[in-house]
Every structure is written in C-alpha cells, then in structure tokens.
Amino acid sequence: DGGITQSPKYLFRKEGQNVTLSCEQNLNHDAMYWYRQDPGQGLRLIYYSQIVNDFQKGDIAEGYSVSREKKESFPLTVTSAQKNPTAFYLCASIYRGGAFFGQGTRLTVV
Amino acid sequence: SQQGEEDPQALSIQEGENATMNCSYKTSINNLQWYRQNSGRGLVHLILIRSNEREKHSGRLRVTLDTSKKSSSLLITASRAADTASYFCATDSPSGTYKYIFGTGTRLKVLA
C-alpha cells in the first residue's frame, strides 16, 4: 500500500539529547513536509523539502534539522537547542491534489 | 504568512444534525482543502476546491468557496458519531511551491 510511514509512534527524550524522527514515503512525491502540533492547536510548519538535496525552513525551524538525501526519506532531528520539544510531529508528502500524512510521532521530554 | 482560521473552535451537535464550520484566510490562493483528524492520528484529506470553483460535493460533504470574502465553509450533512474529529482547512500559495498552511481547526463532537 502507498503511504507515509512515521516511526516511532512514541518517543521519549532526555534533556539535552538529540533525537531523530523517521518519515518514509512510497508515493513518489517530490515534496515532503514536517509539522508540529501542540495540544488543541493547529499545525505549524517546521521544514519542507521540494526536491532531493534541498530543503527550506518553515515558521518554527529553530532547534530542528532535516536532511533529504533520498526522495523517499525526510528525517527530522530534534536537537537539544529546541527548548520545548514535547509535541505531536506530523510528516506529510504533498502533491498537486493535497497532502498525505503519516500517523505522527508523539515526542515527550522526560 | 497566510493562515486559515476555522470558526467555531468547537462544535457539539446531535447525531443526524448538520454541522457547518467556516474557514477564513488572508491572501490569494490556488486551492483550499479540508482535512479531518481523529484524536492522536494524522490528518486525512477530505476535499479540495480550486479557486475558480464555488461549490463542491463529496458524499455527505459540501464545501463552498468565496474568494471575494476569502472564506470557505464545510457542511457535513446527517452527521454520525463517527464524524467526531477535528477539521482543518489548508490553503496553498499561488506561487506553486505547494507550501500548505493549516488553520487552527474546529473540534466537532457528534453526540449519539
């Protein structure tokens, strides 16, 4: 089945630790996006990539980093510089007709 | 940046009633989309309406778009308990970069 796969579903991070969230798609879409969602809130754009080996900062990129070495993969690293990382993270691949979303990763700082 | 804002923030109705939620946005768009999110899950694409369209139907969903007022509405007819979810509108930029901006969502609760 075609779609977006995010892993892990739940992730716990210790203070000062970097963690990487995985996002893989087999839809052959060029564009991939990372959003952050806080409880009861909308989606805020972290980073997006329109093509392999290229990506742009979204509205809240500070404390995050990404890479796009393959069309299928767009991992997000939450660095220790992100002071309030506890949130629900959603990855999406975008095409002309809309967006396909993964099921999300819930990150909690312990 | 342009952003859709949904109204109301929360809506509670009885099963069988219609649910209407609205979205306003700030700048010109290529298209507007509606998504649904069940609690703790990813978003699911419901319907897309292009800037040159005024109304679109999909099953029990009816979407309208008024570009002069920069607003859209989503109507769910004959609602069911399974429609309980958050609904988001998203707009994209006419620049063609597929940079979708999401609103803050309407939380719909359908009571059985």
mmCIF file of C-alpha atoms in Angstrom:
data_model
loop_
_atom_site.group_PDB
_atom_site.id
_atom_site.type_symbol
_atom_site.label_atom_id
_atom_site.label_comp_id
_atom_site.label_asym_id
_atom_site.label_seq_id
_atom_site.Cartn_x
_atom_site.Cartn_y
_atom_site.Cartn_z
ATOM 1 C CA ASP A 1 0.000 0.000 0.000
ATOM 2 C CA GLY A 2 1.229 3.502 -0.794
ATOM 3 C CA GLY A 3 1.582 5.954 2.027
ATOM 4 C CA ILE A 4 3.648 7.750 4.615
ATOM 5 C CA THR A 5 5.274 5.851 7.443
ATOM 6 C CA GLN A 6 6.438 7.641 10.559
ATOM 7 C CA SER A 7 8.403 5.981 13.305
ATOM 8 C CA PRO A 8 8.468 5.596 16.165
ATOM 9 C CA LYS A 9 4.903 6.273 17.257
ATOM 10 C CA TYR A 10 6.057 7.347 20.721
ATOM 11 C CA LEU A 11 9.461 8.762 21.617
ATOM 12 C CA PHE A 12 10.904 9.896 24.908
ATOM 13 C CA ARG A 13 13.821 12.268 25.045
ATOM 14 C CA LYS A 14 16.001 13.198 27.930
ATOM 15 C CA GLU A 15 17.024 16.775 28.485
ATOM 16 C CA GLY A 16 19.962 17.726 26.254
ATOM 17 C CA GLN A 17 19.565 14.757 23.944
ATOM 18 C CA ASN A 18 19.120 14.842 20.174
ATOM 19 C CA VAL A 19 16.506 12.527 18.698
ATOM 20 C CA THR A 20 15.607 11.715 15.106
ATOM 21 C CA LEU A 21 12.106 11.080 13.819
ATOM 22 C CA SER A 22 11.770 8.973 10.723
ATOM 23 C CA CYS A 23 9.480 9.683 7.774
ATOM 24 C CA GLU A 24 9.363 7.443 4.694
ATOM 25 C CA GLN A 25 7.043 7.609 1.686
ATOM 26 C CA ASN A 26 6.495 5.332 -1.287
ATOM 27 C CA LEU A 27 4.192 7.679 -3.173
ATOM 28 C CA ASN A 28 6.937 9.066 -5.408
ATOM 29 C CA HIS A 29 6.074 12.611 -4.310
ATOM 30 C CA ASP A 30 8.759 15.262 -4.608
ATOM 31 C CA ALA A 31 7.612 17.467 -1.738
ATOM 32 C CA MET A 32 7.736 16.458 1.918
ATOM 33 C CA TYR A 33 6.868 18.486 4.997
ATOM 34 C CA TRP A 34 7.267 18.375 8.767
ATOM 35 C CA TYR A 35 4.645 19.953 11.032
ATOM 36 C CA ARG A 36 4.431 20.330 14.776
ATOM 37 C CA GLN A 37 1.087 20.161 16.563
ATOM 38 C CA ASP A 38 0.602 21.175 20.180
ATOM 39 C CA PRO A 39 -2.492 20.097 22.158
ATOM 40 C CA GLY A 40 -5.665 21.670 20.797
ATOM 41 C CA GLN A 41 -3.690 23.629 18.234
ATOM 42 C CA GLY A 42 -3.254 23.720 14.503
ATOM 43 C CA LEU A 43 -0.222 22.613 12.546
ATOM 44 C CA ARG A 44 2.917 24.729 12.395
ATOM 45 C CA LEU A 45 5.430 24.200 9.614
ATOM 46 C CA ILE A 46 8.945 23.232 10.721
ATOM 47 C CA TYR A 47 10.782 22.374 7.492
ATOM 48 C CA TYR A 48 9.851 21.411 3.983
ATOM 49 C CA SER A 49 11.621 19.951 1.003
ATOM 50 C CA GLN A 50 10.523 20.348 -2.599
ATOM 51 C CA ILE A 51 13.222 18.125 -4.064
ATOM 52 C CA VAL A 52 16.049 15.826 -3.077
ATOM 53 C CA ASN A 53 19.076 17.552 -1.500
ATOM 54 C CA ASP A 54 17.137 20.760 -0.942
ATOM 55 C CA PHE A 55 15.007 21.973 1.968
ATOM 56 C CA GLN A 56 13.730 25.228 3.424
ATOM 57 C CA LYS A 57 12.915 26.461 6.895
ATOM 58 C CA GLY A 58 9.317 26.825 7.857
ATOM 59 C CA ASP A 59 7.858 29.070 10.539
ATOM 60 C CA ILE A 60 9.391 27.321 13.558
ATOM 61 C CA ALA A 61 12.672 25.791 12.367
ATOM 62 C CA GLU A 62 14.829 26.797 15.349
ATOM 63 C CA GLY A 63 16.086 23.761 17.243
ATOM 64 C CA TYR A 64 15.324 21.354 14.392
ATOM 65 C CA SER A 65 17.311 19.987 11.479
ATOM 66 C CA VAL A 66 16.438 17.846 8.452
ATOM 67 C CA SER A 67 18.063 16.079 5.543
ATOM 68 C CA ARG A 68 16.745 14.919 2.187
ATOM 69 C CA GLU A 69 19.273 12.524 0.715
ATOM 70 C CA LYS A 70 16.651 10.298 -0.877
ATOM 71 C CA LYS A 71 13.269 11.083 -2.398
ATOM 72 C CA GLU A 72 11.613 8.558 -0.099
ATOM 73 C CA SER A 73 13.036 9.793 3.187
ATOM 74 C CA PHE A 74 12.852 13.059 5.135
ATOM 75 C CA PRO A 75 14.075 12.550 8.717
ATOM 76 C CA LEU A 76 13.677 15.271 11.338
ATOM 77 C CA THR A 77 16.191 15.734 14.154
ATOM 78 C CA VAL A 78 15.038 17.494 17.283
ATOM 79 C CA THR A 79 18.172 18.963 18.791
ATOM 80 C CA SER A 80 18.962 19.986 22.341
ATOM 81 C CA ALA A 81 18.539 23.589 21.188
ATOM 82 C CA GLN A 82 14.781 23.035 20.963
ATOM 83 C CA LYS A 83 13.702 24.102 24.428
ATOM 84 C CA ASN A 84 10.143 22.838 24.342
ATOM 85 C CA PRO A 85 10.088 19.774 22.102
ATOM 86 C CA THR A 86 7.163 17.932 23.675
ATOM 87 C CA ALA A 87 4.579 17.813 20.888
ATOM 88 C CA PHE A 88 2.976 15.699 18.188
ATOM 89 C CA TYR A 89 5.019 15.676 14.973
ATOM 90 C CA LEU A 90 3.424 15.046 11.607
ATOM 91 C CA CYS A 91 5.153 14.326 8.332
ATOM 92 C CA ALA A 92 3.382 14.775 5.012
ATOM 93 C CA SER A 93 4.100 14.352 1.350
ATOM 94 C CA ILE A 94 2.497 16.885 -0.874
ATOM 95 C CA TYR A 95 1.185 16.607 -4.410
ATOM 96 C CA ARG A 96 -0.972 18.855 -6.540
ATOM 97 C CA GLY A 97 -4.177 17.382 -5.151
ATOM 98 C CA GLY A 98 -3.366 17.574 -1.494
ATOM 99 C CA ALA A 99 -1.276 16.073 1.258
ATOM 100 C CA PHE A 100 -0.797 12.574 2.591
ATOM 101 C CA PHE A 101 0.016 12.453 6.280
ATOM 102 C CA GLY A 102 1.732 9.880 8.405
ATOM 103 C CA GLN A 103 0.220 8.798 11.698
ATOM 104 C CA GLY A 104 2.522 11.022 13.693
ATOM 105 C CA THR A 105 5.177 10.696 16.372
ATOM 106 C CA ARG A 106 4.427 11.851 19.874
ATOM 107 C CA LEU A 107 7.619 13.156 21.458
ATOM 108 C CA THR A 108 7.857 13.650 25.204
ATOM 109 C CA VAL A 109 10.750 15.107 27.153
ATOM 110 C CA VAL A 110 11.420 13.233 30.389
ATOM 111 C CA SER B 1 2.237 34.109 6.371
ATOM 112 C CA GLN B 2 -1.253 33.369 5.190
ATOM 113 C CA GLN B 3 -3.251 31.199 7.505
ATOM 114 C CA GLY B 4 -6.672 29.699 7.596
ATOM 115 C CA GLU B 5 -8.682 30.263 10.714
ATOM 116 C CA GLU B 6 -11.577 27.979 11.424
ATOM 117 C CA ASP B 7 -14.737 29.015 13.170
ATOM 118 C CA PRO B 8 -16.113 27.873 15.533
ATOM 119 C CA GLN B 9 -13.229 26.429 17.523
ATOM 120 C CA ALA B 10 -15.530 23.751 18.903
ATOM 121 C CA LEU B 11 -18.939 22.447 17.893
ATOM 122 C CA SER B 12 -21.194 19.937 19.589
ATOM 123 C CA ILE B 13 -24.285 18.564 17.822
ATOM 124 C CA GLN B 14 -26.674 15.638 17.960
ATOM 125 C CA GLU B 15 -26.403 12.739 15.567
ATOM 126 C CA GLY B 16 -28.426 13.391 12.427
ATOM 127 C CA GLU B 17 -27.959 17.155 12.558
ATOM 128 C CA ASN B 18 -25.873 19.103 10.070
ATOM 129 C CA ALA B 19 -22.520 20.566 11.058
ATOM 130 C CA THR B 20 -21.141 23.712 9.474
ATOM 131 C CA MET B 21 -17.663 25.036 10.004
ATOM 132 C CA ASN B 22 -16.010 28.020 8.397
ATOM 133 C CA CYS B 23 -12.518 28.954 7.322
ATOM 134 C CA SER B 24 -11.105 32.381 6.591
ATOM 135 C CA TYR B 25 -7.754 33.093 5.009
ATOM 136 C CA LYS B 26 -5.663 36.142 4.280
ATOM 137 C CA THR B 27 -4.119 36.082 0.819
ATOM 138 C CA SER B 28 -4.950 34.801 -2.638
ATOM 139 C CA ILE B 29 -4.885 31.052 -3.097
ATOM 140 C CA ASN B 30 -4.596 28.331 -5.698
ATOM 141 C CA ASN B 31 -6.908 25.992 -3.873
ATOM 142 C CA LEU B 32 -8.317 25.299 -0.439
ATOM 143 C CA GLN B 33 -8.561 21.918 1.171
ATOM 144 C CA TRP B 34 -10.294 20.402 4.148
ATOM 145 C CA TYR B 35 -8.783 17.695 6.316
ATOM 146 C CA ARG B 36 -10.016 15.599 9.169
ATOM 147 C CA GLN B 37 -8.001 14.459 12.177
ATOM 148 C CA ASN B 38 -9.107 11.826 14.629
ATOM 149 C CA SER B 39 -7.615 12.188 18.087
ATOM 150 C CA GLY B 40 -3.923 11.321 18.138
ATOM 151 C CA ARG B 41 -3.794 10.446 14.451
ATOM 152 C CA GLY B 42 -2.580 12.002 11.231
ATOM 153 C CA LEU B 43 -4.722 14.178 9.009
ATOM 154 C CA VAL B 44 -6.829 12.713 6.235
ATOM 155 C CA HIS B 45 -7.586 14.677 3.096
ATOM 156 C CA LEU B 46 -11.332 15.195 2.580
ATOM 157 C CA ILE B 47 -11.848 17.531 -0.331
ATOM 158 C CA LEU B 48 -10.099 20.139 -2.463
ATOM 159 C CA ILE B 49 -11.769 23.130 -4.046
ATOM 160 C CA ARG B 50 -9.958 25.222 -6.610
ATOM 161 C CA SER B 51 -10.004 28.998 -6.606
ATOM 162 C CA ASN B 52 -12.219 29.073 -9.706
ATOM 163 C CA GLU B 53 -14.821 26.787 -8.131
ATOM 164 C CA ARG B 54 -17.650 27.938 -5.865
ATOM 165 C CA GLU B 55 -19.060 24.678 -4.568
ATOM 166 C CA LYS B 56 -18.073 21.055 -4.406
ATOM 167 C CA HIS B 57 -19.723 17.921 -3.064
ATOM 168 C CA SER B 58 -18.347 14.618 -1.883
ATOM 169 C CA GLY B 59 -20.791 12.235 -0.274
ATOM 170 C CA ARG B 60 -22.184 13.981 2.838
ATOM 171 C CA LEU B 61 -19.671 16.803 2.496
ATOM 172 C CA ARG B 62 -20.386 20.122 0.826
ATOM 173 C CA VAL B 63 -17.707 22.773 0.504
ATOM 174 C CA THR B 64 -18.193 26.324 -0.655
ATOM 175 C CA LEU B 65 -15.567 28.899 -1.509
ATOM 176 C CA ASP B 66 -15.997 32.661 -1.700
ATOM 177 C CA THR B 67 -12.736 34.159 -2.901
ATOM 178 C CA SER B 68 -14.091 37.714 -2.630
ATOM 179 C CA LYS B 69 -14.568 37.191 1.104
ATOM 180 C CA LYS B 70 -11.557 34.887 1.420
ATOM 181 C CA SER B 71 -13.665 32.287 3.152
ATOM 182 C CA SER B 72 -14.822 28.706 2.818
ATOM 183 C CA SER B 73 -17.345 26.555 4.597
ATOM 184 C CA LEU B 74 -17.573 22.826 5.163
ATOM 185 C CA LEU B 75 -21.004 21.310 5.690
ATOM 186 C CA ILE B 76 -21.386 17.756 6.949
ATOM 187 C CA THR B 77 -24.952 16.587 6.499
ATOM 188 C CA ALA B 78 -26.726 13.965 8.601
ATOM 189 C CA SER B 79 -23.811 13.735 10.991
ATOM 190 C CA ARG B 80 -22.830 10.500 12.690
ATOM 191 C CA ALA B 81 -20.947 9.810 15.909
ATOM 192 C CA ALA B 82 -18.044 8.626 13.733
ATOM 193 C CA ASP B 83 -17.718 12.160 12.352
ATOM 194 C CA THR B 84 -16.367 13.255 15.723
ATOM 195 C CA ALA B 85 -12.937 14.688 14.919
ATOM 196 C CA SER B 86 -11.061 17.933 14.323
ATOM 197 C CA TYR B 87 -11.431 19.530 10.927
ATOM 198 C CA PHE B 88 -8.779 21.755 9.386
ATOM 199 C CA CYS B 89 -8.681 23.909 6.319
ATOM 200 C CA ALA B 90 -5.442 24.382 4.401
ATOM 201 C CA THR B 91 -4.514 26.874 1.742
ATOM 202 C CA ASP B 92 -1.670 26.848 -0.692
ATOM 203 C CA SER B 93 0.246 29.631 -2.293
ATOM 204 C CA PRO B 94 -0.370 30.608 -5.931
ATOM 205 C CA SER B 95 3.421 30.609 -6.316
ATOM 206 C CA GLY B 96 3.182 26.880 -6.914
ATOM 207 C CA THR B 97 5.527 25.793 -4.183
ATOM 208 C CA TYR B 98 2.914 23.531 -2.549
ATOM 209 C CA LYS B 99 3.514 25.260 0.775
ATOM 210 C CA TYR B 100 0.339 24.400 2.614
ATOM 211 C CA ILE B 101 -0.670 26.491 5.593
ATOM 212 C CA PHE B 102 -3.131 24.959 8.032
ATOM 213 C CA GLY B 103 -5.678 26.645 10.232
ATOM 214 C CA THR B 104 -6.232 26.001 13.912
ATOM 215 C CA GLY B 105 -9.111 23.592 13.400
ATOM 216 C CA THR B 106 -12.690 23.056 14.514
ATOM 217 C CA ARG B 107 -13.262 20.303 17.062
ATOM 218 C CA LEU B 108 -16.541 18.592 16.198
ATOM 219 C CA LYS B 109 -18.309 16.339 18.645
ATOM 220 C CA VAL B 110 -21.345 14.397 17.443
ATOM 221 C CA LEU B 111 -23.448 13.026 20.269
ATOM 222 C CA ALA B 112 -25.214 9.712 19.761
#
